[in-house]
Amino acid sequence: MGTRVFGEPVERREDGRLTTGRGRYLDDLGRDALAAAFVRSPHAHARILDIDVAGALDVDGLVAVYTWEDLPGRVGEPLPLLIPHPALTHGRTGYPLARDVVRHVGEPVVMVVARDRYLAEDAAERIRVDYEPLPAVVGLEAATRAEHLVHDDVPGNVGAVLVQENGDAAAAIEAAPHVLEFSLSIERSASMPLEGRGVYARWDADDGSLRVYSSTQASTSVRAAIAARLGMPNGKVEVIAPDVGGGFGVKIVHPWPEEILVPWAARLLDREIKWTEDRREHFVAAAHERGQLQDVRVGFDDEGRVLGLDVRIRHDHGAYTPYGIIIPIITSTQLLGPYKIGAYRAEVVSLYTNTLIVTPYRGAGRPQGVFCMERTMDRIARHLGRDRADVREANLIQPDEFPYDQGLTFQDGRPLVYDSGDYPELMRRTRELIGWDGFEAERAKAAARGRRLGIGLGIYVEGTGVGPYEGGHVEIDTSGRVHVSTGLTSQGQGHETVFAQIAAAELGVPIEDVHVTTGDTRRFGYAVGTFASRAAVMSGNAIALAARKVREKALRIAGEALEADPRDLEITDGVVHVRGDRSSAVPLRTVAVLSNPLRYAFDEAAAAATQFAVGRPVTEPPVAEGDEPGLEGRDYYSPVRSTFAAGAHAAIVEVDPDTAEVSVLRYAVVHDCGRLINPMVVEGQIHGGVAQGIGGALYERMAYDESGQLLNASFMDFLMPYATEVPRIETDHLETPSPLNPLGIKGAGEAGVIPVSAVIASAVEDAEGVRVDAMPISPDDLYTLRLRAADDPSLRLPENVRAG
């Protein structure tokens, strides 16, 4: 590589624009567009008896009202089941507008279009829907009892039963010297991007084309869905993700009902239409995640080595399964983490409830799996009276055991084979960073002053960079600017910076000359999307491969101009020169001119490429066979399987002896995402993830009542941590390059959030001396646990094994 930018802490290039109000988000667009609003179900489960829109017709400015009966053909069909799986035997998806029955509060029933949003909301309020309430199934215990059904044709409310196993876990546990059985639970939560969902559509009747802006994580897939539902060619639908104010997984779901209905109505009415989600809609009509109950049975030896592990997981996927069973697949496979387990079996039962759908949220099933495994490691350590870190180390896969095959099938349908890592070193550095070995002295010192401290630990592995592919296009124009485009979208991750670093490093140009475009089907039409910590791995490598093509072509053309062997040339600061002799050189902007043989001279630079100024031998065509005009390249990266990042976290917490309030005093992270493109961006991802994880561990939950009403559907009631609740996060990096991709990188987007609940649970348990089996844990939860433990010795930790 030339110019040194790969691996440097380059400041994020997008931040100046975004932090000074120059971002261009969905609601900044289409200010003169008609507005859409939705009548949504107030019931968790009900039959629709009648819809009376008469009252809305008197609203001045009303343009249209639509119910399911107005939706033609494929527009009115159930939304697609995006990722079918053989274990998902009873997959069900909703209609864009409810047909006959609603199955969760917030399900769209009627769409209203009016001159502006105020009028649309006024009209929506006047529409009367007559419902017959039906029994609601709320919570996993109710779903399991199956006294009532969410879908009449789904027996037992069971959508899927998935089994992942390697070896005979039951026999291994039976033969083990020690056996433990216990249950765990982790609550529902949800990502809360500051910008909710939104769609803005413009129909061009003369051209027969549709342009759609969506706050999405998958613009190309939204385009395909719209084209299919509206019966249009892909080429007549453009989808653009403008600046997106956070996604965290909820915007990878597609098409949302609104992403079909708004473009359809725009075409039907031949008017621009926009819908922007409000906060309550995001709580009740977008998606949630996390909720699981886990029953664990584990057998182990005197050193704490796990000989057999059997986990039964009940997963709440809400009212529908548009995203399939990706979350439980990830939970059941990533649960193993960095450990080599003698024999393993996981059975996941995925259940319908009359609550909002569950789809991936940053971490996507991994926080639940890591919570299960790390709670298990702590249980083993407590049972044996051994140090918790030592028990983990006894089970770690060693550096010389890679590639390591866990014998399971991952979410991409490929074998769960870890590509590289050094887990013992992760543990060593984490112990050192948090001061694990000296903590007892710190605890005793604090205790002498009446303070109650605890320390916790967690380690995990994250499959990143799942396929099937991403692409990149790189073009150098005649001014020397480098234009990079890729199809996946950005939601604040710093793509504009890291993709520019990759292109600049590969081409040997100043990073200031590189311009990056993402999520615009006009610039790049083939892509999968931004999720699963895949953007840097997938598009980063695709851009590198495309840039290498451009570099090779540039060196060839420059070699012809300089009468030099391309192998003797290199590129520095945007200039191709003979290695060791900068006097024999040609700028890339000139190479770009020479790459495109011209007939017409429209400026001085173009004149240099006309037929009387330059050209190939007269016996050969101006553009060589197999070559193309222009200095540009396109390539795709499609991995054989995922690459696996890893990390270890540790925290010290203080628990108030009176109020049971938990404060996180210190938080340490050692992370391995292979070669670092930009350590500052990685640390930003980790910091954000840890903050989100602390929210999930201590504050955030979805409080449904027994009738399926979400009781905390506002920022007044749904607690999220402020900066005051998040400590300074101490980080260290370990780099074990991936052998699976040209750049040797692994993903980092979700790393920060994955083990936090496990780490905080471990630390609170250590501080209190009571078992913590459920997260999140509020002061009220902890106070109640203290009272229960006072009467039930089984909830208390043995005093003699408190340390370590």
mmCIF file with all atom_site columns, C-alpha atoms in Angstrom, residues 469-620:
data_model
loop_
_atom_site.group_PDB
_atom_site.id
_atom_site.type_symbol
_atom_site.label_atom_id
_atom_site.label_alt_id
_atom_site.label_comp_id
_atom_site.label_asym_id
_atom_site.label_entity_id
_atom_site.label_seq_id
_atom_site.pdbx_PDB_ins_code
_atom_site.Cartn_x
_atom_site.Cartn_y
_atom_site.Cartn_z
_atom_site.occupancy
_atom_site.B_iso_or_equiv
_atom_site.pdbx_formal_charge
_atom_site.auth_seq_id
_atom_site.auth_comp_id
_atom_site.auth_asym_id
_atom_site.auth_atom_id
_atom_site.pdbx_PDB_model_num
ATOM 1   C CA . TYR A 1 469 ? -21.814 -10.534 -0.712  1.00 0.00 ? 469 TYR A CA 1
ATOM 2   C CA . GLU A 1 470 ? -21.223 -6.813  -1.026  1.00 0.00 ? 470 GLU A CA 1
ATOM 3   C CA . GLY A 1 471 ? -19.757 -4.830  -3.877  1.00 0.00 ? 471 GLY A CA 1
ATOM 4   C CA . GLY A 1 472 ? -17.700 -1.726  -4.419  1.00 0.00 ? 472 GLY A CA 1
ATOM 5   C CA . HIS A 1 473 ? -17.088 0.658   -7.284  1.00 0.00 ? 473 HIS A CA 1
ATOM 6   C CA . VAL A 1 474 ? -14.084 2.970   -7.513  1.00 0.00 ? 474 VAL A CA 1
ATOM 7   C CA . GLU A 1 475 ? -13.577 5.638   -10.148 1.00 0.00 ? 475 GLU A CA 1
ATOM 8   C CA . ILE A 1 476 ? -10.833 8.228   -10.552 1.00 0.00 ? 476 ILE A CA 1
ATOM 9   C CA . ASP A 1 477 ? -11.990 11.245  -12.562 1.00 0.00 ? 477 ASP A CA 1
ATOM 10  C CA . THR A 1 478 ? -9.924  13.651  -14.621 1.00 0.00 ? 478 THR A CA 1
ATOM 11  C CA . SER A 1 479 ? -9.483  16.020  -11.681 1.00 0.00 ? 479 SER A CA 1
ATOM 12  C CA . GLY A 1 480 ? -7.904  13.246  -9.648  1.00 0.00 ? 480 GLY A CA 1
ATOM 13  C CA . ARG A 1 481 ? -10.900 12.806  -7.339  1.00 0.00 ? 481 ARG A CA 1
ATOM 14  C CA . VAL A 1 482 ? -11.687 9.260   -6.289  1.00 0.00 ? 482 VAL A CA 1
ATOM 15  C CA . HIS A 1 483 ? -15.353 8.297   -6.157  1.00 0.00 ? 483 HIS A CA 1
ATOM 16  C CA . VAL A 1 484 ? -16.182 5.240   -4.076  1.00 0.00 ? 484 VAL A CA 1
ATOM 17  C CA . SER A 1 485 ? -19.648 3.757   -3.937  1.00 0.00 ? 485 SER A CA 1
ATOM 18  C CA . THR A 1 486 ? -21.097 0.719   -2.254  1.00 0.00 ? 486 THR A CA 1
ATOM 19  C CA . GLY A 1 487 ? -24.659 -0.440  -1.927  1.00 0.00 ? 487 GLY A CA 1
ATOM 20  C CA . LEU A 1 488 ? -24.994 -0.937  1.791   1.00 0.00 ? 488 LEU A CA 1
ATOM 21  C CA . THR A 1 489 ? -26.253 1.915   3.916   1.00 0.00 ? 489 THR A CA 1
ATOM 22  C CA . SER A 1 490 ? -24.826 4.015   6.758   1.00 0.00 ? 490 SER A CA 1
ATOM 23  C CA . GLN A 1 491 ? -26.468 4.859   10.062  1.00 0.00 ? 491 GLN A CA 1
ATOM 24  C CA . GLY A 1 492 ? -23.642 6.726   11.733  1.00 0.00 ? 492 GLY A CA 1
ATOM 25  C CA . GLN A 1 493 ? -20.956 4.027   11.861  1.00 0.00 ? 493 GLN A CA 1
ATOM 26  C CA . GLY A 1 494 ? -18.272 6.135   10.152  1.00 0.00 ? 494 GLY A CA 1
ATOM 27  C CA . HIS A 1 495 ? -18.398 4.402   6.774   1.00 0.00 ? 495 HIS A CA 1
ATOM 28  C CA . GLU A 1 496 ? -17.528 7.617   4.967   1.00 0.00 ? 496 GLU A CA 1
ATOM 29  C CA . THR A 1 497 ? -14.262 7.642   6.872   1.00 0.00 ? 497 THR A CA 1
ATOM 30  C CA . VAL A 1 498 ? -13.160 4.004   6.933   1.00 0.00 ? 498 VAL A CA 1
ATOM 31  C CA . PHE A 1 499 ? -14.105 3.257   3.323   1.00 0.00 ? 499 PHE A CA 1
ATOM 32  C CA . ALA A 1 500 ? -12.130 6.346   2.290   1.00 0.00 ? 500 ALA A CA 1
ATOM 33  C CA . GLN A 1 501 ? -9.175  5.093   4.328   1.00 0.00 ? 501 GLN A CA 1
ATOM 34  C CA . ILE A 1 502 ? -9.278  1.741   2.540   1.00 0.00 ? 502 ILE A CA 1
ATOM 35  C CA . ALA A 1 503 ? -9.491  3.307   -0.917  1.00 0.00 ? 503 ALA A CA 1
ATOM 36  C CA . ALA A 1 504 ? -6.799  5.873   -0.159  1.00 0.00 ? 504 ALA A CA 1
ATOM 37  C CA . ALA A 1 505 ? -4.456  3.207   1.162   1.00 0.00 ? 505 ALA A CA 1
ATOM 38  C CA . GLU A 1 506 ? -5.001  0.895   -1.801  1.00 0.00 ? 506 GLU A CA 1
ATOM 39  C CA . LEU A 1 507 ? -4.623  3.637   -4.406  1.00 0.00 ? 507 LEU A CA 1
ATOM 40  C CA . GLY A 1 508 ? -1.929  5.742   -2.763  1.00 0.00 ? 508 GLY A CA 1
ATOM 41  C CA . VAL A 1 509 ? -3.960  8.944   -2.822  1.00 0.00 ? 509 VAL A CA 1
ATOM 42  C CA . PRO A 1 510 ? -4.650  11.572  -0.158  1.00 0.00 ? 510 PRO A CA 1
ATOM 43  C CA . ILE A 1 511 ? -7.777  10.672  1.808   1.00 0.00 ? 511 ILE A CA 1
ATOM 44  C CA . GLU A 1 512 ? -9.085  14.184  1.133   1.00 0.00 ? 512 GLU A CA 1
ATOM 45  C CA . ASP A 1 513 ? -9.439  13.197  -2.534  1.00 0.00 ? 513 ASP A CA 1
ATOM 46  C CA . VAL A 1 514 ? -11.772 10.273  -1.778  1.00 0.00 ? 514 VAL A CA 1
ATOM 47  C CA . HIS A 1 515 ? -15.560 10.715  -1.812  1.00 0.00 ? 515 HIS A CA 1
ATOM 48  C CA . VAL A 1 516 ? -17.805 7.908   -0.559  1.00 0.00 ? 516 VAL A CA 1
ATOM 49  C CA . THR A 1 517 ? -21.455 7.206   -1.414  1.00 0.00 ? 517 THR A CA 1
ATOM 50  C CA . THR A 1 518 ? -23.521 4.527   0.336   1.00 0.00 ? 518 THR A CA 1
ATOM 51  C CA . GLY A 1 519 ? -27.100 3.287   0.212   1.00 0.00 ? 519 GLY A CA 1
ATOM 52  C CA . ASP A 1 520 ? -28.102 4.808   -3.120  1.00 0.00 ? 520 ASP A CA 1
ATOM 53  C CA . THR A 1 521 ? -29.366 2.360   -5.741  1.00 0.00 ? 521 THR A CA 1
ATOM 54  C CA . ARG A 1 522 ? -28.614 4.949   -8.417  1.00 0.00 ? 522 ARG A CA 1
ATOM 55  C CA . ARG A 1 523 ? -24.904 4.589   -7.659  1.00 0.00 ? 523 ARG A CA 1
ATOM 56  C CA . PHE A 1 524 ? -24.706 0.897   -6.778  1.00 0.00 ? 524 PHE A CA 1
ATOM 57  C CA . GLY A 1 525 ? -27.576 -1.452  -7.461  1.00 0.00 ? 525 GLY A CA 1
ATOM 58  C CA . TYR A 1 526 ? -26.513 -4.692  -5.831  1.00 0.00 ? 526 TYR A CA 1
ATOM 59  C CA . ALA A 1 527 ? -26.117 -5.044  -2.096  1.00 0.00 ? 527 ALA A CA 1
ATOM 60  C CA . VAL A 1 528 ? -27.419 -6.856  0.955   1.00 0.00 ? 528 VAL A CA 1
ATOM 61  C CA . GLY A 1 529 ? -27.409 -4.331  3.781   1.00 0.00 ? 529 GLY A CA 1
ATOM 62  C CA . THR A 1 530 ? -25.840 -3.050  6.955   1.00 0.00 ? 530 THR A CA 1
ATOM 63  C CA . PHE A 1 531 ? -26.307 -5.442  9.869   1.00 0.00 ? 531 PHE A CA 1
ATOM 64  C CA . ALA A 1 532 ? -24.469 -8.180  11.777  1.00 0.00 ? 532 ALA A CA 1
ATOM 65  C CA . SER A 1 533 ? -21.209 -6.216  12.038  1.00 0.00 ? 533 SER A CA 1
ATOM 66  C CA . ARG A 1 534 ? -20.639 -6.837  8.342   1.00 0.00 ? 534 ARG A CA 1
ATOM 67  C CA . ALA A 1 535 ? -20.133 -3.471  6.641   1.00 0.00 ? 535 ALA A CA 1
ATOM 68  C CA . ALA A 1 536 ? -16.373 -3.105  7.082   1.00 0.00 ? 536 ALA A CA 1
ATOM 69  C CA . VAL A 1 537 ? -15.716 -6.768  6.334   1.00 0.00 ? 537 VAL A CA 1
ATOM 70  C CA . MET A 1 538 ? -17.972 -6.995  3.300   1.00 0.00 ? 538 MET A CA 1
ATOM 71  C CA . SER A 1 539 ? -17.925 -3.601  1.619   1.00 0.00 ? 539 SER A CA 1
ATOM 72  C CA . GLY A 1 540 ? -14.449 -2.799  2.936   1.00 0.00 ? 540 GLY A CA 1
ATOM 73  C CA . ASN A 1 541 ? -12.967 -5.799  1.171   1.00 0.00 ? 541 ASN A CA 1
ATOM 74  C CA . ALA A 1 542 ? -15.074 -5.236  -1.955  1.00 0.00 ? 542 ALA A CA 1
ATOM 75  C CA . ILE A 1 543 ? -13.818 -1.645  -2.151  1.00 0.00 ? 543 ILE A CA 1
ATOM 76  C CA . ALA A 1 544 ? -10.243 -2.816  -1.646  1.00 0.00 ? 544 ALA A CA 1
ATOM 77  C CA . LEU A 1 545 ? -10.608 -5.339  -4.474  1.00 0.00 ? 545 LEU A CA 1
ATOM 78  C CA . ALA A 1 546 ? -12.165 -2.735  -6.771  1.00 0.00 ? 546 ALA A CA 1
ATOM 79  C CA . ALA A 1 547 ? -9.408  -0.262  -5.908  1.00 0.00 ? 547 ALA A CA 1
ATOM 80  C CA . ARG A 1 548 ? -6.771  -2.866  -6.711  1.00 0.00 ? 548 ARG A CA 1
ATOM 81  C CA . LYS A 1 549 ? -8.271  -3.248  -10.184 1.00 0.00 ? 549 LYS A CA 1
ATOM 82  C CA . VAL A 1 550 ? -8.108  0.499   -10.668 1.00 0.00 ? 550 VAL A CA 1
ATOM 83  C CA . ARG A 1 551 ? -4.556  0.621   -9.391  1.00 0.00 ? 551 ARG A CA 1
ATOM 84  C CA . GLU A 1 552 ? -3.480  -2.149  -11.771 1.00 0.00 ? 552 GLU A CA 1
ATOM 85  C CA . LYS A 1 553 ? -5.032  -0.327  -14.713 1.00 0.00 ? 553 LYS A CA 1
ATOM 86  C CA . ALA A 1 554 ? -3.531  2.983   -13.668 1.00 0.00 ? 554 ALA A CA 1
ATOM 87  C CA . LEU A 1 555 ? -0.061  1.472   -13.475 1.00 0.00 ? 555 LEU A CA 1
ATOM 88  C CA . ARG A 1 556 ? -0.485  -0.100  -16.911 1.00 0.00 ? 556 ARG A CA 1
ATOM 89  C CA . ILE A 1 557 ? -1.573  3.132   -18.577 1.00 0.00 ? 557 ILE A CA 1
ATOM 90  C CA . ALA A 1 558 ? 1.057   5.141   -16.751 1.00 0.00 ? 558 ALA A CA 1
ATOM 91  C CA . GLY A 1 559 ? 3.661   2.590   -17.809 1.00 0.00 ? 559 GLY A CA 1
ATOM 92  C CA . GLU A 1 560 ? 2.741   3.183   -21.439 1.00 0.00 ? 560 GLU A CA 1
ATOM 93  C CA . ALA A 1 561 ? 2.978   6.950   -20.950 1.00 0.00 ? 561 ALA A CA 1
ATOM 94  C CA . LEU A 1 562 ? 6.277   6.787   -19.056 1.00 0.00 ? 562 LEU A CA 1
ATOM 95  C CA . GLU A 1 563 ? 7.646   3.949   -21.160 1.00 0.00 ? 563 GLU A CA 1
ATOM 96  C CA . ALA A 1 564 ? 8.261   2.011   -17.959 1.00 0.00 ? 564 ALA A CA 1
ATOM 97  C CA . ASP A 1 565 ? 7.447   -1.453  -16.717 1.00 0.00 ? 565 ASP A CA 1
ATOM 98  C CA . PRO A 1 566 ? 4.298   -1.206  -14.506 1.00 0.00 ? 566 PRO A CA 1
ATOM 99  C CA . ARG A 1 567 ? 6.054   -3.435  -12.006 1.00 0.00 ? 567 ARG A CA 1
ATOM 100 C CA . ASP A 1 568 ? 8.591   -0.650  -11.468 1.00 0.00 ? 568 ASP A CA 1
ATOM 101 C CA . LEU A 1 569 ? 5.908   1.947   -10.693 1.00 0.00 ? 569 LEU A CA 1
ATOM 102 C CA . GLU A 1 570 ? 4.213   2.996   -7.492  1.00 0.00 ? 570 GLU A CA 1
ATOM 103 C CA . ILE A 1 571 ? 1.641   5.616   -6.522  1.00 0.00 ? 571 ILE A CA 1
ATOM 104 C CA . THR A 1 572 ? 2.346   8.254   -3.901  1.00 0.00 ? 572 THR A CA 1
ATOM 105 C CA . ASP A 1 573 ? -0.004  11.121  -3.033  1.00 0.00 ? 573 ASP A CA 1
ATOM 106 C CA . GLY A 1 574 ? -1.958  10.626  -6.234  1.00 0.00 ? 574 GLY A CA 1
ATOM 107 C CA . VAL A 1 575 ? 1.074   10.559  -8.556  1.00 0.00 ? 575 VAL A CA 1
ATOM 108 C CA . VAL A 1 576 ? 2.349   7.506   -10.414 1.00 0.00 ? 576 VAL A CA 1
ATOM 109 C CA . HIS A 1 577 ? 6.131   7.458   -10.529 1.00 0.00 ? 577 HIS A CA 1
ATOM 110 C CA . VAL A 1 578 ? 9.059   5.173   -11.105 1.00 0.00 ? 578 VAL A CA 1
ATOM 111 C CA . ARG A 1 579 ? 10.049  3.616   -7.820  1.00 0.00 ? 579 ARG A CA 1
ATOM 112 C CA . GLY A 1 580 ? 12.903  5.702   -6.421  1.00 0.00 ? 580 GLY A CA 1
ATOM 113 C CA . ASP A 1 581 ? 12.665  8.363   -9.178  1.00 0.00 ? 581 ASP A CA 1
ATOM 114 C CA . ARG A 1 582 ? 9.877   10.902  -8.741  1.00 0.00 ? 582 ARG A CA 1
ATOM 115 C CA . SER A 1 583 ? 11.083  12.930  -11.714 1.00 0.00 ? 583 SER A CA 1
ATOM 116 C CA . SER A 1 584 ? 9.577   10.322  -14.015 1.00 0.00 ? 584 SER A CA 1
ATOM 117 C CA . ALA A 1 585 ? 5.963   10.670  -13.011 1.00 0.00 ? 585 ALA A CA 1
ATOM 118 C CA . VAL A 1 586 ? 2.405   11.241  -14.163 1.00 0.00 ? 586 VAL A CA 1
ATOM 119 C CA . PRO A 1 587 ? -0.536  12.312  -11.949 1.00 0.00 ? 587 PRO A CA 1
ATOM 120 C CA . LEU A 1 588 ? -3.507  9.983   -11.622 1.00 0.00 ? 588 LEU A CA 1
ATOM 121 C CA . ARG A 1 589 ? -5.740  12.724  -13.034 1.00 0.00 ? 589 ARG A CA 1
ATOM 122 C CA . THR A 1 590 ? -3.726  12.531  -16.252 1.00 0.00 ? 590 THR A CA 1
ATOM 123 C CA . VAL A 1 591 ? -3.891  8.755   -16.232 1.00 0.00 ? 591 VAL A CA 1
ATOM 124 C CA . ALA A 1 592 ? -7.680  9.115   -15.952 1.00 0.00 ? 592 ALA A CA 1
ATOM 125 C CA . VAL A 1 593 ? -7.633  11.332  -19.061 1.00 0.00 ? 593 VAL A CA 1
ATOM 126 C CA . LEU A 1 594 ? -5.494  8.838   -20.971 1.00 0.00 ? 594 LEU A CA 1
ATOM 127 C CA . SER A 1 595 ? -7.781  5.955   -19.957 1.00 0.00 ? 595 SER A CA 1
ATOM 128 C CA . ASN A 1 596 ? -10.630 7.359   -22.038 1.00 0.00 ? 596 ASN A CA 1
ATOM 129 C CA . PRO A 1 597 ? -9.729  7.862   -25.748 1.00 0.00 ? 597 PRO A CA 1
ATOM 130 C CA . LEU A 1 598 ? -11.686 10.925  -26.980 1.00 0.00 ? 598 LEU A CA 1
ATOM 131 C CA . ARG A 1 599 ? -12.766 12.423  -30.259 1.00 0.00 ? 599 ARG A CA 1
ATOM 132 C CA . TYR A 1 600 ? -13.773 15.798  -28.822 1.00 0.00 ? 600 TYR A CA 1
ATOM 133 C CA . ALA A 1 601 ? -11.705 18.183  -26.721 1.00 0.00 ? 601 ALA A CA 1
ATOM 134 C CA . PHE A 1 602 ? -13.992 20.022  -24.326 1.00 0.00 ? 602 PHE A CA 1
ATOM 135 C CA . ASP A 1 603 ? -11.186 21.288  -22.092 1.00 0.00 ? 603 ASP A CA 1
ATOM 136 C CA . GLU A 1 604 ? -7.422  21.258  -21.843 1.00 0.00 ? 604 GLU A CA 1
ATOM 137 C CA . ALA A 1 605 ? -7.319  17.928  -20.066 1.00 0.00 ? 605 ALA A CA 1
ATOM 138 C CA . ALA A 1 606 ? -9.600  16.256  -22.606 1.00 0.00 ? 606 ALA A CA 1
ATOM 139 C CA . ALA A 1 607 ? -7.469  17.524  -25.448 1.00 0.00 ? 607 ALA A CA 1
ATOM 140 C CA . ALA A 1 608 ? -4.660  15.327  -24.207 1.00 0.00 ? 608 ALA A CA 1
ATOM 141 C CA . ALA A 1 609 ? -6.745  12.234  -24.928 1.00 0.00 ? 609 ALA A CA 1
ATOM 142 C CA . THR A 1 610 ? -7.925  12.992  -28.476 1.00 0.00 ? 610 THR A CA 1
ATOM 143 C CA . GLN A 1 611 ? -6.832  10.900  -31.420 1.00 0.00 ? 611 GLN A CA 1
ATOM 144 C CA . PHE A 1 612 ? -4.201  13.323  -32.735 1.00 0.00 ? 612 PHE A CA 1
ATOM 145 C CA . ALA A 1 613 ? -2.616  13.831  -29.283 1.00 0.00 ? 613 ALA A CA 1
ATOM 146 C CA . VAL A 1 614 ? -2.262  10.300  -27.998 1.00 0.00 ? 614 VAL A CA 1
ATOM 147 C CA . GLY A 1 615 ? -3.300  6.822   -28.884 1.00 0.00 ? 615 GLY A CA 1
ATOM 148 C CA . ARG A 1 616 ? -2.473  3.178   -29.275 1.00 0.00 ? 616 ARG A CA 1
ATOM 149 C CA . PRO A 1 617 ? -0.710  1.871   -32.426 1.00 0.00 ? 617 PRO A CA 1
ATOM 150 C CA . VAL A 1 618 ? -2.774  2.418   -35.580 1.00 0.00 ? 618 VAL A CA 1
ATOM 151 C CA . THR A 1 619 ? -2.923  -1.325  -36.071 1.00 0.00 ? 619 THR A CA 1
ATOM 152 C CA . GLU A 1 620 ? -4.842  -1.730  -32.818 1.00 0.00 ? 620 GLU A CA 1
#
